Tab-separated table of C-alpha atoms and ligand atoms in Angstrom:
chain	number	residue	atom	x	y	z
A	713	MET	CA	-15.479	15.066	3.793
A	714	ILE	CA	-16.737	14.111	0.534
A	715	PRO	CA	-15.009	15.072	-2.926
A	716	VAL	CA	-16.385	17.602	-5.366
A	717	ALA	CA	-18.467	15.745	-8.081
A	718	PHE	CA	-16.664	14.306	-10.953
A	719	ASP	CA	-17.558	12.086	-13.985
A	720	TYR	CA	-16.101	8.694	-13.780
A	721	VAL	CA	-14.889	6.247	-16.469
A	722	ALA	CA	-13.287	2.733	-16.125
A	723	PRO	CA	-11.745	1.819	-19.446
A	724	GLU	CA	-10.697	-1.708	-20.230
A	725	SER	CA	-7.653	-1.093	-22.248
A	726	VAL	CA	-4.736	1.263	-22.124
A	727	GLU	CA	-5.557	2.612	-25.443
A	728	ASP	CA	-9.162	3.637	-24.106
A	729	ALA	CA	-7.464	5.117	-21.136
A	730	LEU	CA	-5.305	7.155	-23.067
A	731	ALA	CA	-8.045	8.316	-25.320
A	732	ALA	CA	-10.110	9.231	-22.127
A	733	LEU	CA	-7.141	11.200	-20.648
A	734	ALA	CA	-6.649	13.049	-24.069
A	735	GLU	CA	-10.292	14.094	-24.037
A	736	ALA	CA	-10.458	15.314	-20.542
A	737	GLY	CA	-7.227	17.346	-20.929
A	738	ASP	CA	-6.324	19.326	-17.891
A	739	GLU	CA	-9.709	18.269	-16.177
A	740	GLY	CA	-8.727	14.601	-16.152
A	741	LYS	CA	-7.124	12.664	-13.327
A	742	VAL	CA	-5.954	8.965	-13.217
A	743	LEU	CA	-7.101	6.736	-10.419
A	744	ALA	CA	-5.129	3.725	-9.647
A	745	GLY	CA	-5.532	2.482	-6.074
A	746	GLY	CA	-6.952	5.612	-4.774
A	747	GLN	CA	-4.858	5.294	-1.479
A	748	SER	CA	-3.231	8.572	-2.133
A	749	LEU	CA	-5.636	10.234	-4.570
A	750	LEU	CA	-8.880	9.762	-2.569
A	751	PRO	CA	-7.662	11.494	0.569
A	752	VAL	CA	-6.571	14.397	-1.713
A	753	LEU	CA	-10.184	14.572	-3.275
A	754	ARG	CA	-11.795	14.375	0.036
A	755	MET	CA	-9.727	17.151	1.394
A	756	ARG	CA	-10.779	19.051	-1.742
A	757	LEU	CA	-7.126	19.877	-2.321
A	758	ASN	CA	-7.883	18.778	-5.990
A	759	ALA	CA	-11.069	18.733	-7.823
A	760	PRO	CA	-10.787	16.985	-11.204
A	761	GLU	CA	-13.833	17.047	-13.487
A	762	ARG	CA	-13.239	13.548	-14.715
A	763	VAL	CA	-11.643	10.542	-12.912
A	764	ILE	CA	-10.214	7.748	-15.156
A	765	ASP	CA	-10.076	4.439	-13.246
A	766	LEU	CA	-7.418	2.028	-14.419
A	767	SER	CA	-8.504	-0.802	-12.155
A	768	ARG	CA	-10.383	-2.707	-15.092
A	769	ILE	CA	-7.403	-2.859	-17.147
A	770	ALA	CA	-6.600	-6.515	-16.777
A	771	ASN	CA	-3.000	-6.386	-18.469
A	772	LEU	CA	-1.716	-3.574	-16.172
A	773	ARG	CA	-1.708	-5.981	-13.138
A	774	GLY	CA	0.723	-8.756	-12.435
A	775	VAL	CA	4.433	-9.658	-12.652
A	776	CYS	CA	6.112	-11.679	-15.407
A	777	GLU	CA	9.566	-12.401	-16.748
A	778	ASP	CA	11.192	-10.828	-19.865
A	779	GLY	CA	14.674	-12.421	-20.389
A	780	ASP	CA	16.963	-11.031	-17.683
A	781	HIS	CA	14.292	-8.464	-16.483
A	782	ILE	CA	11.136	-8.917	-14.541
A	783	VAL	CA	8.228	-6.584	-15.501
A	784	VAL	CA	5.715	-5.440	-12.877
A	785	GLY	CA	2.401	-4.063	-14.085
A	786	ALA	CA	1.725	-0.483	-12.801
A	787	MET	CA	-1.571	-1.743	-11.104
A	788	THR	CA	-0.009	-4.600	-9.185
A	789	THR	CA	-0.837	-3.927	-5.656
A	790	HIS	CA	1.573	-3.318	-2.637
A	791	HIS	CA	0.294	-6.615	-1.160
A	792	GLU	CA	0.985	-8.567	-4.396
A	793	VAL	CA	4.508	-7.007	-4.712
A	794	ALA	CA	5.401	-8.025	-1.176
A	795	HIS	CA	4.244	-11.739	-1.883
A	796	ASP	CA	5.279	-12.243	-5.581
A	797	PRO	CA	7.748	-15.059	-5.959
A	798	LEU	CA	9.548	-13.439	-8.984
A	799	ILE	CA	10.024	-10.297	-7.034
A	800	ARG	CA	11.234	-12.077	-3.847
A	801	ASP	CA	13.740	-13.993	-6.078
A	802	HIS	CA	15.128	-11.351	-8.231
A	803	ALA	CA	14.301	-8.045	-6.578
A	804	ALA	CA	13.978	-8.827	-2.826
A	805	VAL	CA	14.379	-5.345	-1.610
A	806	LEU	CA	11.232	-4.130	-3.306
A	807	ALA	CA	9.184	-6.867	-1.827
A	808	GLU	CA	10.534	-5.958	1.612
A	809	ALA	CA	9.893	-2.445	1.014
A	810	ALA	CA	6.294	-2.975	-0.197
A	811	SER	CA	5.670	-4.882	2.978
A	812	THR	CA	6.346	-1.704	4.984
A	813	VAL	CA	4.083	0.554	3.226
A	814	ALA	CA	1.173	1.688	5.366
A	815	ASP	CA	-0.932	-1.111	6.737
A	816	PRO	CA	-2.545	-4.291	5.283
A	817	GLN	CA	-5.743	-2.688	4.148
A	818	ILE	CA	-3.917	0.090	2.288
A	819	ARG	CA	-1.602	-2.460	0.681
A	820	HIS	CA	-4.486	-4.472	-0.607
A	821	ARG	CA	-5.471	-1.329	-2.741
A	822	GLY	CA	-2.477	0.776	-3.199
A	823	THR	CA	-0.407	0.232	-6.352
A	824	LEU	CA	3.290	0.129	-7.320
A	825	GLY	CA	2.410	2.232	-10.196
A	826	GLY	CA	0.359	4.725	-8.212
A	827	ALA	CA	3.044	5.183	-5.531
A	828	LEU	CA	5.894	5.903	-8.205
A	829	ALA	CA	3.578	8.280	-10.092
A	830	HIS	CA	2.559	10.006	-6.797
A	831	ALA	CA	6.296	10.558	-6.165
A	832	ASP	CA	5.923	11.364	-2.324
A	833	PRO	CA	9.597	12.030	-1.136
A	834	ALA	CA	8.569	10.010	1.869
A	835	GLY	CA	7.130	7.196	-0.213
A	836	ASP	CA	8.999	3.730	0.324
A	837	LEU	CA	8.999	2.420	-3.275
A	838	GLY	CA	11.144	5.162	-5.068
A	839	ALA	CA	14.409	4.179	-3.277
A	840	PRO	CA	14.240	0.347	-4.094
A	841	VAL	CA	13.243	1.124	-7.724
A	842	LEU	CA	16.255	3.453	-7.936
A	843	ALA	CA	18.761	0.949	-6.464
A	844	LEU	CA	17.603	-1.821	-8.583
A	845	ASP	CA	18.341	0.308	-11.753
A	846	ALA	CA	14.806	-0.158	-12.921
A	847	GLU	CA	13.304	1.309	-16.129
A	848	LEU	CA	9.764	2.937	-15.961
A	849	VAL	CA	7.568	2.425	-18.865
A	850	VAL	CA	5.618	5.267	-19.739
A	851	THR	CA	2.948	5.122	-22.517
A	852	GLY	CA	1.248	7.815	-24.504
A	853	MET	CA	-0.704	8.188	-27.611
A	854	GLY	CA	2.525	7.919	-29.697
A	855	GLY	CA	3.715	4.686	-28.087
A	856	GLU	CA	5.891	3.822	-25.072
A	857	ARG	CA	9.242	5.109	-23.759
A	858	ARG	CA	11.476	3.695	-21.225
A	859	VAL	CA	12.620	6.156	-18.512
A	860	PRO	CA	15.720	5.050	-16.328
A	861	ALA	CA	14.637	5.326	-12.638
A	862	THR	CA	17.523	8.128	-12.134
A	863	GLU	CA	15.507	10.283	-14.737
A	864	PHE	CA	12.021	9.494	-13.697
A	865	PHE	CA	11.875	11.405	-10.398
A	866	THR	CA	12.273	15.035	-11.132
A	867	ASP	CA	11.035	16.955	-7.952
A	868	LEU	CA	8.699	16.682	-4.930
A	869	PHE	CA	5.576	14.844	-6.440
A	870	GLU	CA	6.814	15.428	-9.965
A	871	THR	CA	8.033	12.710	-12.492
A	872	ALA	CA	8.721	12.145	-16.060
A	873	VAL	CA	5.138	11.047	-16.735
A	874	GLY	CA	3.828	13.939	-19.075
A	875	ASP	CA	0.255	15.196	-19.600
A	876	GLY	CA	-1.703	12.608	-21.413
A	877	GLU	CA	0.725	9.776	-20.314
A	878	LEU	CA	0.512	6.925	-18.153
A	879	LEU	CA	3.057	4.787	-16.212
A	880	THR	CA	2.304	1.196	-17.304
A	881	ALA	CA	5.070	-1.023	-16.031
A	882	ILE	CA	8.218	-1.098	-14.114
A	883	ARG	CA	11.052	-3.229	-15.774
A	884	ILE	CA	13.668	-4.375	-13.158
A	885	PRO	CA	17.003	-6.042	-14.100
A	886	LYS	CA	17.123	-9.423	-12.341
A	887	HIS	CA	19.312	-9.142	-9.287
A	888	THR	CA	19.278	-12.894	-8.788
A	889	GLY	CA	21.586	-14.029	-5.868
A	890	TRP	CA	22.129	-10.408	-4.753
A	891	GLY	CA	21.120	-9.707	-1.228
A	892	GLY	CA	18.499	-7.028	-0.470
A	893	ALA	CA	17.368	-5.219	2.506
A	894	TYR	CA	15.197	-2.182	3.347
A	895	GLU	CA	15.697	-0.254	6.590
A	896	LYS	CA	12.747	2.070	7.433
A	897	PHE	CA	12.888	4.369	10.447
A	898	VAL	CA	9.657	5.477	11.893
A	899	ARG	CA	8.799	6.321	15.703
A	900	VAL	CA	5.295	4.970	15.613
A	901	SER	CA	3.934	2.050	13.575
A	902	HIS	CA	1.978	2.680	10.291
A	903	GLN	CA	4.024	5.945	9.748
A	904	TRP	CA	5.674	7.335	6.641
A	905	SER	CA	9.363	7.071	6.587
A	906	ILE	CA	11.476	9.594	8.481
A	907	VAL	CA	14.174	8.066	6.528
A	908	GLY	CA	14.574	4.798	4.662
A	909	VAL	CA	17.416	2.878	3.025
A	910	ALA	CA	17.364	0.261	0.273
A	911	ALA	CA	20.416	-1.766	-0.115
A	912	VAL	CA	21.016	-4.265	-2.885
A	913	VAL	CA	24.571	-6.080	-2.383
A	914	LYS	CA	26.298	-8.595	-4.333
A	915	GLY	CA	29.152	-10.257	-2.101
A	916	SER	CA	30.079	-13.367	-0.085
A	917	GLY	CA	32.186	-14.207	3.021
A	918	GLY	CA	31.372	-10.681	4.778
A	919	THR	CA	32.919	-8.958	1.797
A	920	VAL	CA	31.009	-6.472	-0.646
A	921	GLU	CA	31.554	-6.951	-4.349
A	922	GLN	CA	29.178	-4.273	-5.459
A	923	ALA	CA	26.495	-2.363	-3.499
A	924	LYS	CA	23.693	0.093	-4.705
A	925	ILE	CA	22.000	2.131	-2.128
A	926	GLY	CA	18.815	4.107	-2.626
A	927	LEU	CA	17.738	6.703	0.058
A	928	THR	CA	14.042	7.654	1.111
A	929	ASN	CA	13.069	10.930	2.209
A	930	MET	CA	16.611	12.502	2.108
A	931	GLY	CA	15.739	15.092	-0.433
A	932	SER	CA	12.991	16.067	-2.709
A	933	THR	CA	13.292	12.898	-4.737
A	934	PRO	CA	14.741	9.462	-3.964
A	935	LEU	CA	18.529	9.417	-4.323
A	936	ARG	CA	21.352	7.059	-4.694
A	937	ALA	CA	24.130	7.273	-2.226
A	938	SER	CA	26.891	7.340	-4.613
A	939	ALA	CA	29.915	8.103	-2.206
A	940	ALA	CA	28.907	5.238	-0.102
A	941	GLU	CA	28.552	2.849	-2.901
A	942	ALA	CA	31.936	3.596	-4.340
A	943	ALA	CA	33.519	3.114	-0.924
A	944	LEU	CA	31.515	-0.132	-0.264
A	945	ALA	CA	33.203	-1.921	-3.237
A	946	GLY	CA	35.392	-4.496	-1.934
A	947	ALA	CA	34.664	-3.509	1.733
A	948	SER	CA	34.320	-5.777	4.847
A	949	GLY	CA	34.054	-5.444	8.343
A	950	GLU	CA	35.138	-1.954	9.778
A	951	ALA	CA	35.339	-0.788	6.132
A	952	ILE	CA	31.516	-1.315	5.688
A	953	ALA	CA	30.942	0.952	8.610
A	954	ALA	CA	33.282	3.564	7.249
A	955	ALA	CA	31.788	3.455	3.802
A	956	ALA	CA	28.222	3.747	5.437
A	957	ALA	CA	29.295	6.934	7.198
A	958	LYS	CA	29.490	8.456	3.527
A	959	ALA	CA	25.544	7.684	2.924
A	960	ALA	CA	24.532	11.237	3.503
A	961	ASP	CA	27.181	12.838	1.408
A	962	GLY	CA	26.017	15.347	-1.009
A	963	THR	CA	22.340	15.304	0.193
A	964	THR	CA	20.442	18.150	1.730
A	965	PRO	CA	17.824	16.443	3.627
A	966	PRO	CA	14.638	18.317	4.820
A	967	SER	CA	13.766	19.339	8.355
A	968	ASP	CA	10.346	18.950	9.527
A	969	LEU	CA	8.482	17.812	12.728
A	970	ASN	CA	9.778	14.403	12.456
A	971	GLY	CA	13.391	15.296	12.326
A	972	ALA	CA	15.952	17.981	11.633
A	973	SER	CA	18.215	17.818	8.481
A	974	ASP	CA	21.260	16.666	10.605
A	975	TYR	CA	19.257	13.960	12.269
A	976	ARG	CA	18.186	12.589	8.960
A	977	ALA	CA	21.756	12.554	7.724
A	978	HIS	CA	22.585	10.632	10.950
A	979	LEU	CA	19.832	8.102	10.403
A	980	ALA	CA	20.849	7.351	6.633
A	981	ARG	CA	24.408	6.509	7.955
A	982	VAL	CA	23.119	4.241	10.480
A	983	LEU	CA	20.410	2.725	8.390
A	984	THR	CA	22.818	2.279	5.590
A	985	ARG	CA	25.211	0.204	7.617
A	986	ARG	CA	22.263	-1.982	9.080
A	987	ALA	CA	20.913	-2.479	5.592
A	988	VAL	CA	24.195	-3.502	3.995
A	989	ASP	CA	25.099	-5.808	6.745
A	990	ARG	CA	21.730	-7.533	6.334
A	991	ALA	CA	21.708	-7.651	2.704
A	992	LEU	CA	25.241	-9.279	2.928
A	993	GLY	CA	23.811	-11.739	5.394
A	994	ALA	CA	26.570	-10.570	7.871
B	811	MET	CA	-25.303	8.895	-11.726
B	812	THR	CA	-23.370	5.547	-12.442
B	813	ARG	CA	-25.254	2.178	-12.137
B	814	ILE	CA	-23.496	-0.230	-9.928
B	815	SER	CA	-24.288	-3.743	-9.017
B	816	VAL	CA	-22.647	-5.149	-5.945
B	817	LYS	CA	-23.203	-8.186	-3.520
B	818	VAL	CA	-23.113	-6.892	0.025
B	819	ASP	CA	-23.246	-9.669	2.993
B	820	GLY	CA	-24.620	-12.080	0.465
B	821	VAL	CA	-27.325	-9.977	-1.159
B	822	ARG	CA	-27.147	-8.427	-4.620
B	823	TYR	CA	-28.004	-4.779	-5.022
B	824	SER	CA	-28.168	-2.496	-8.018
B	825	ASP	CA	-28.201	1.230	-7.328
B	826	ASP	CA	-27.417	4.581	-9.117
B	827	VAL	CA	-24.602	6.294	-7.242
B	828	GLU	CA	-22.945	9.510	-7.600
B	829	PRO	CA	-19.305	8.632	-8.574
B	830	ARG	CA	-17.964	10.628	-5.706
B	831	THR	CA	-19.849	8.458	-3.118
B	832	LEU	CA	-17.439	6.840	-0.825
B	833	LEU	CA	-18.061	2.936	-0.321
B	834	VAL	CA	-18.572	3.637	3.344
B	835	HIS	CA	-21.413	6.309	2.641
B	836	TYR	CA	-23.041	3.812	0.205
B	837	LEU	CA	-23.123	1.047	2.753
B	838	ARG	CA	-24.271	3.281	5.481
B	839	GLU	CA	-26.705	5.697	3.811
B	840	THR	CA	-28.117	3.588	0.801
B	841	LEU	CA	-27.934	0.264	2.216
B	842	GLY	CA	-28.565	1.072	5.849
B	843	LYS	CA	-25.539	-0.915	6.998
B	844	VAL	CA	-24.479	1.410	9.898
B	845	GLY	CA	-22.424	-1.273	11.555
B	846	THR	CA	-19.534	0.074	9.502
B	847	VAL	CA	-18.510	3.346	11.006
B	848	VAL	CA	-16.336	6.320	10.072
B	849	GLY	CA	-13.742	7.213	12.646
B	850	CYS	CA	-11.272	9.731	10.909
B	851	ASP	CA	-10.929	11.842	7.749
B	852	THR	CA	-7.447	10.600	6.858
B	853	SER	CA	-7.745	6.773	6.231
B	854	ASN	CA	-5.704	6.060	9.283
B	855	CYS	CA	-7.985	4.669	11.944
B	856	GLY	CA	-9.445	1.587	10.261
B	857	ALA	CA	-12.802	1.792	11.923
B	858	CYS	CA	-14.492	1.657	8.397
B	859	THR	CA	-12.707	-1.708	7.430
B	860	VAL	CA	-14.745	-4.184	5.277
B	861	HIS	CA	-13.729	-6.918	2.885
B	862	VAL	CA	-13.902	-6.600	-0.812
B	863	ASP	CA	-13.571	-9.791	-2.726
B	864	GLY	CA	-12.330	-11.453	0.567
B	865	ARG	CA	-9.634	-8.816	1.348
B	866	SER	CA	-9.550	-6.038	4.005
B	867	VAL	CA	-9.801	-2.458	2.700
B	868	LYS	CA	-10.721	0.773	4.272
B	869	SER	CA	-14.166	1.674	2.999
B	870	CYS	CA	-13.725	5.368	3.614
B	871	ASN	CA	-10.835	5.197	0.887
B	872	MET	CA	-12.490	3.547	-2.005
B	873	LEU	CA	-15.318	4.730	-4.251
B	874	ALA	CA	-18.590	2.848	-4.418
B	875	VAL	CA	-18.188	2.668	-8.119
B	876	GLN	CA	-15.038	0.905	-7.581
B	877	ALA	CA	-17.051	-1.883	-6.082
B	878	ASP	CA	-18.998	-2.464	-8.956
B	879	GLY	CA	-19.296	-6.200	-9.850
B	880	ARG	CA	-17.477	-7.126	-6.643
B	881	GLU	CA	-18.368	-8.820	-3.438
B	882	VAL	CA	-18.411	-6.677	-0.161
B	883	THR	CA	-18.576	-8.283	3.483
B	884	THR	CA	-19.308	-5.980	6.401
B	885	ILE	CA	-19.382	-6.599	10.114
B	886	GLU	CA	-23.248	-7.230	9.612
B	887	GLY	CA	-22.497	-10.195	7.429
B	888	ILE	CA	-20.256	-12.444	9.308
B	889	ALA	CA	-22.564	-13.983	11.929
B	890	THR	CA	-24.386	-17.109	10.866
B	891	ASP	CA	-27.680	-18.455	12.006
B	892	GLY	CA	-25.652	-20.574	14.364
B	893	GLY	CA	-24.334	-17.531	16.209
B	894	LEU	CA	-21.546	-14.911	16.380
B	895	HIS	CA	-18.503	-15.361	14.098
B	896	PRO	CA	-15.633	-16.859	16.390
B	897	MET	CA	-13.972	-13.432	16.106
B	898	GLN	CA	-17.001	-11.706	17.190
B	899	GLN	CA	-17.325	-14.225	20.193
B	900	ALA	CA	-13.695	-13.824	21.146
B	901	PHE	CA	-13.877	-9.997	21.325
B	902	HIS	CA	-16.913	-10.516	23.496
B	903	GLU	CA	-15.500	-13.211	25.914
B	904	CYS	CA	-11.897	-11.439	26.072
B	905	HIS	CA	-13.597	-7.908	26.578
B	906	ALA	CA	-11.636	-6.570	23.703
B	907	LEU	CA	-13.526	-3.209	23.687
B	908	GLN	CA	-14.507	-0.323	25.735
B	909	CYS	CA	-16.529	2.288	23.880
B	910	GLY	CA	-16.611	-0.119	20.815
B	911	TYR	CA	-16.183	2.337	18.205
B	912	CYS	CA	-13.152	0.621	16.606
B	913	THR	CA	-14.543	-2.877	16.881
B	914	PRO	CA	-16.329	-3.506	13.633
B	915	GLY	CA	-13.122	-2.479	11.898
B	916	MET	CA	-10.941	-4.519	14.413
B	917	ILE	CA	-12.834	-7.565	13.806
B	918	MET	CA	-12.914	-7.132	10.022
B	919	GLN	CA	-9.136	-6.773	9.772
B	920	ALA	CA	-8.432	-9.569	12.501
B	921	ILE	CA	-10.553	-11.925	10.175
B	922	ASP	CA	-8.415	-11.004	7.266
B	923	LEU	CA	-5.247	-11.503	9.187
B	924	VAL	CA	-6.037	-15.053	10.660
B	925	GLY	CA	-7.182	-15.940	7.092
B	926	GLU	CA	-3.747	-15.128	5.740
B	927	ASN	CA	-1.800	-16.223	8.740
B	928	PRO	CA	-3.571	-18.630	10.956
B	929	ASP	CA	-0.465	-19.235	13.224
B	930	ALA	CA	0.440	-15.439	13.665
B	931	SER	CA	2.620	-14.699	16.702
B	932	GLU	CA	1.599	-12.079	18.952
B	933	GLU	CA	4.117	-9.653	17.126
B	934	GLU	CA	2.459	-10.590	13.778
B	935	ILE	CA	-1.017	-9.870	15.171
B	936	ARG	CA	0.259	-6.345	16.590
B	937	GLU	CA	1.821	-5.741	13.064
B	938	GLY	CA	-1.184	-6.950	11.044
B	939	MET	CA	-3.592	-4.781	13.144
B	940	GLU	CA	-1.427	-1.592	12.649
B	941	GLY	CA	-3.974	0.222	10.383
B	942	ASN	CA	-6.686	-0.109	13.188
B	943	LEU	CA	-6.499	2.426	15.962
B	944	CYS	CA	-8.024	2.028	19.498
B	945	ARG	CA	-8.161	5.048	21.827
B	946	CYS	CA	-9.685	2.881	24.787
B	947	THR	CA	-8.266	-0.590	25.410
B	948	GLY	CA	-4.525	-0.324	25.133
B	949	TYR	CA	-4.785	-3.217	22.585
B	950	GLN	CA	-3.917	-6.175	25.202
B	951	ASN	CA	-7.517	-7.624	25.021
B	952	ILE	CA	-7.717	-7.046	21.223
B	953	VAL	CA	-4.498	-9.129	20.761
B	954	ARG	CA	-5.795	-11.798	23.266
B	955	ALA	CA	-9.015	-11.992	21.381
B	956	VAL	CA	-7.486	-12.474	18.001
B	957	GLN	CA	-5.135	-15.239	19.468
B	958	GLN	CA	-8.274	-17.037	21.000
B	959	ALA	CA	-10.193	-16.693	17.770
B	960	ALA	CA	-7.297	-17.882	15.660
B	961	GLY	CA	-7.390	-21.028	17.772
B	962	VAL	CA	-11.180	-21.633	17.277
B	963	MET	CA	-10.973	-20.790	13.427
B	964	ALA	CA	-8.156	-23.363	13.110
B	965	GLY	CA	-10.203	-26.034	15.052
B	966	GLN	CA	-13.101	-25.354	12.652
B	967	ALA	CA	-11.130	-25.559	9.618
B	968	ALA	CA	-9.673	-28.867	10.601
B	969	SER	CA	-13.034	-30.347	11.473
B	970	SER	CA	-14.747	-29.129	8.144
B	971	SER	CA	-11.824	-30.508	6.220
B	972	GLN	CA	-12.085	-33.795	7.973
B	973	ALA	CA	-15.769	-33.854	7.311
B	974	GLY	CA	-15.287	-33.094	3.595
B	975	GLU	CA	-12.770	-36.134	3.238
C	1150	FAD	C1	-2.878	6.286	6.014
C	1150	FAD	C2	-1.872	6.104	4.990
C	1150	FAD	C3	-0.497	5.723	5.058
C	1150	FAD	C4	0.515	5.502	4.078
C	1150	FAD	N1	1.645	5.214	4.463
C	1150	FAD	C5	2.484	5.111	3.396
C	1150	FAD	C6	3.984	4.522	3.650
C	1150	FAD	O1	4.206	4.370	4.793
C	1150	FAD	N2	4.855	4.471	2.669
C	1150	FAD	C7	4.432	4.668	1.171
C	1150	FAD	O2	5.270	4.504	0.275
C	1150	FAD	N3	3.150	4.965	1.059
C	1150	FAD	C8	2.245	5.293	1.993
C	1150	FAD	N4	1.167	5.674	1.589
C	1150	FAD	C9	0.568	5.861	0.337
C	1150	FAD	C10	0.486	4.571	-0.362
C	1150	FAD	O3	1.581	3.924	-0.920
C	1150	FAD	C11	-0.275	4.646	-1.896
C	1150	FAD	O4	-0.908	3.386	-2.072
C	1150	FAD	C12	0.336	5.092	-3.026
C	1150	FAD	O5	1.156	6.354	-2.649
C	1150	FAD	C13	-0.375	5.534	-4.212
C	1150	FAD	O6	-0.803	4.593	-5.010
C	1150	FAD	P1	-2.277	4.221	-5.369
C	1150	FAD	O7	-2.336	3.145	-6.356
C	1150	FAD	O8	-3.252	4.219	-4.375
C	1150	FAD	O9	-2.509	5.656	-6.412
C	1150	FAD	P2	-3.574	6.750	-6.387
C	1150	FAD	O10	-3.833	7.186	-5.132
C	1150	FAD	O11	-4.727	6.151	-7.260
C	1150	FAD	O12	-2.725	7.751	-7.272
C	1150	FAD	C14	-1.885	8.549	-6.842
C	1150	FAD	C15	-1.348	9.581	-7.847
C	1150	FAD	O13	-0.747	8.944	-8.919
C	1150	FAD	C16	-1.409	9.047	-10.300
C	1150	FAD	N5	-1.284	7.827	-10.966
C	1150	FAD	C17	-1.722	6.575	-10.425
C	1150	FAD	N6	-1.411	5.679	-11.192
C	1150	FAD	C18	-0.809	6.228	-12.226
C	1150	FAD	C19	-0.344	5.596	-13.651
C	1150	FAD	N7	-0.252	4.415	-13.911
C	1150	FAD	N8	0.093	6.534	-14.542
C	1150	FAD	C20	0.096	7.921	-14.153
C	1150	FAD	N9	-0.318	8.332	-13.037
C	1150	FAD	C21	-0.994	7.555	-12.059
C	1150	FAD	C22	-2.821	9.627	-9.823
C	1150	FAD	O14	-3.361	10.383	-10.733
C	1150	FAD	C23	-2.483	10.229	-8.604
C	1150	FAD	O15	-2.125	11.636	-8.773
C	1150	FAD	C24	-0.097	5.778	2.808
C	1150	FAD	C25	-1.259	6.135	2.431
C	1150	FAD	C26	-2.334	6.277	3.442
C	1150	FAD	C27	-3.626	6.808	3.185
C	1151	FES	S1	-12.764	6.112	8.700
C	1151	FES	FE1	-11.622	4.829	7.313
C	1151	FES	S2	-9.734	4.659	8.120
C	1151	FES	FE2	-10.697	6.015	9.541
C	1152	FES	S1	-12.920	0.411	22.215
C	1152	FES	FE1	-13.220	2.490	21.964
C	1152	FES	S2	-11.828	2.895	20.329
C	1152	FES	FE2	-11.547	0.772	20.614
């Protein structure tokens, strides 16, 4: 299908994009890679009057270092995230998760910022960003603010990005020397996660010192598996399996055609054990 | 209407388009490049795959205005005077199609895949083609064709780099 007609602007700076957004008010919609928005417009589930394309803003794209953080521009594509050497060195779980999103063609256009702002609970990039304790840089007319990942995702398809604001960058504390693994469970290739688990693990010789676990599609937002994280500290061997068994504690995963709630809880436990083992190099 | 200027299969075009026009519709309806086809309404099937600035994209999931200033290559732009592109030739020789509807997208994605990973294993080829659906072949001959073409393309790259030395 063809979208409802709209006006199109492609500003070349964040300032101009914010001005265009303010002018359009409720009728404006931001376009990043378009890989979620264009299907929505084509199905006419949304019909904005003005579309503001961020793709001509050069400084929203790319990865750089800032002291003990790496900073990923919101318009950096999934393909770039998956292959970027800084991300692979300091936030490996994010690179791996990005490489599991959709298919190569969609990864060439879809962006990290777009995926996080879209906040689909089955999306693969929220869990790693949460596990890495990232901060999301949200910019408005009044300047920028940094929102911890724990406060960014507020509900199904809802985030801390307010009206007239843009997600401009993702700041990730360097996890140099930590292991990372993303375990995604799907029944056919090129599908959204039924459940996904992002593990970021510090440890050696088969013993976990500290582990941070993010869960995909175990609730209306990405979640941290806090009970499992606490039990993983100092764990090795069988204790890792016992800790992973707590991965679904406190969650109320959805039931849908892909899996019932208790099946998702089972998947979260199994995938957490696999992800921790792999991140630990066991 | 928005004015765009885009190079498609080596030729520069300037056109006024409605911003809502999808790239695939611009290619087919404005430029008459009907080699690129539409197979779904959900950006799943990959039949519409083209290259934008050298990388594969689904042209049903991109606006024509987003291609302004960029270079697009479609299935109609890959053969040369010397004959078919090695990927086209391999699809032909390996009989990597039945109805042929998925073929333009399969070939464009396969060229991107081999460009990025010239030594792709069978598993890597299957994964790299996951965004392209075929309802006829069962994929076996498609994988064989990509393997065959990868060998030919590697040979061509080697001989052209020798010629350049
Ligand atoms: C067939 C198919 C399969 C897919 N499979 C997966 C999958 O397995 N896993 C997965 O995680 N994703 C999947 N996706 C979605 C993909 O990851 C998208 O790229 C991503 O969700 C959206 O990123 P985008 O850059 O394309 O954003 P867009 O589609 O352009 O925008 C998405 C939304 O975010 C808003 N937005 C975008 N950027 C910003 C910004 N900087 N500031 C504020 N608001 C912004 C837009 O207004 C819009 O509402 C799939 C998509 C398709 C079509
Ligand atoms: S027509 Fe573009 S993916 Fe199906
Ligand atoms: S040959 Fe018919 S869909 Fe692939």
